[in-house]
Amino acid sequence: PAVRRLVAAVRADERLADLRVVVGGRPFELAPDLAASVGADGWAPDPASALALCNRLVEQRLAHSSGAVGSRP
């Protein structure tokens, strides 16, 4: 519940509209659907995977802002 409240607070702040939320750790590895249920944009099991995920999220954001078709906002 605390993670869900934190993500909700981030989402409620319009100054953070472009922020992507990534979660990680053992609970999310055991229950991959947990990330979506707390409102995160993704999850990673370790720091290297988190970095790769963040890079993909940035690339998607850049592709969307440049008007590329088929990218996620």
Coordinates of C-alpha atoms in Angstrom, one line a residue:
P1 CA 0.0 0.0 0.0
A2 CA 2.8 2.5 0.7
V3 CA 4.3 2.1 -2.7
R4 CA 0.9 2.5 -4.3
R5 CA 0.3 5.7 -2.3
L6 CA 3.7 7.1 -3.3
V7 CA 3.2 6.4 -7.0
A8 CA -0.3 7.9 -6.8
A9 CA 1.2 11.1 -5.1
V10 CA 3.8 11.3 -7.9
R11 CA 1.0 10.9 -10.6
A12 CA -1.1 13.6 -8.9
D13 CA 1.6 16.2 -9.1
E14 CA 1.3 17.8 -12.6
R15 CA 4.9 19.0 -12.4
L16 CA 5.9 15.4 -12.6
A17 CA 3.7 14.5 -15.6
D18 CA 6.7 13.3 -17.6
L19 CA 8.2 11.3 -14.8
R20 CA 8.3 7.5 -15.2
V21 CA 8.2 5.3 -12.2
V22 CA 10.3 2.1 -12.1
V23 CA 10.2 -0.3 -9.1
G24 CA 12.3 -3.3 -8.3
G25 CA 13.3 -5.8 -5.7
R26 CA 12.3 -9.2 -4.7
P27 CA 8.6 -8.6 -4.2
F28 CA 8.2 -7.4 -7.8
E29 CA 10.3 -10.4 -9.0
L30 CA 8.0 -12.8 -7.2
A31 CA 4.8 -11.1 -8.4
P32 CA 5.5 -9.3 -11.8
D33 CA 1.9 -8.0 -11.9
L34 CA 2.6 -6.1 -8.7
A35 CA 4.4 -3.3 -10.6
A36 CA 1.3 -2.6 -12.6
S37 CA -1.0 -2.8 -9.6
V38 CA 1.0 -0.1 -7.8
G39 CA 0.9 2.1 -10.9
A40 CA 4.5 1.8 -11.9
D41 CA 5.6 2.1 -15.5
G42 CA 7.9 -1.0 -15.2
W43 CA 10.0 -3.0 -12.9
A44 CA 13.4 -4.5 -12.9
P45 CA 15.0 -7.3 -10.9
D46 CA 18.4 -5.7 -10.6
P47 CA 20.2 -2.4 -11.2
A48 CA 21.5 -3.2 -14.6
S49 CA 18.0 -4.2 -15.8
A50 CA 16.6 -1.0 -14.2
L51 CA 19.1 1.1 -16.1
A52 CA 18.2 -0.7 -19.4
L53 CA 14.5 -0.2 -18.7
C54 CA 15.0 3.5 -17.9
N55 CA 16.9 3.9 -21.1
R56 CA 14.0 2.3 -23.1
L57 CA 11.5 4.6 -21.3
V58 CA 13.6 7.6 -22.3
E59 CA 13.9 6.5 -25.9
Q60 CA 10.1 5.9 -26.0
R61 CA 9.5 9.4 -24.6
L62 CA 11.9 10.9 -27.1
A63 CA 10.3 9.0 -30.0
H64 CA 6.9 10.1 -28.9
S65 CA 7.9 13.8 -28.6
S66 CA 9.4 13.7 -32.1
G67 CA 6.1 12.5 -33.5
A68 CA 7.1 8.9 -34.3
V69 CA 4.2 6.6 -35.0
G70 CA 3.5 3.7 -32.6
S71 CA 5.3 4.9 -29.6
R72 CA 3.9 5.1 -26.1
P73 CA 3.4 8.6 -24.6

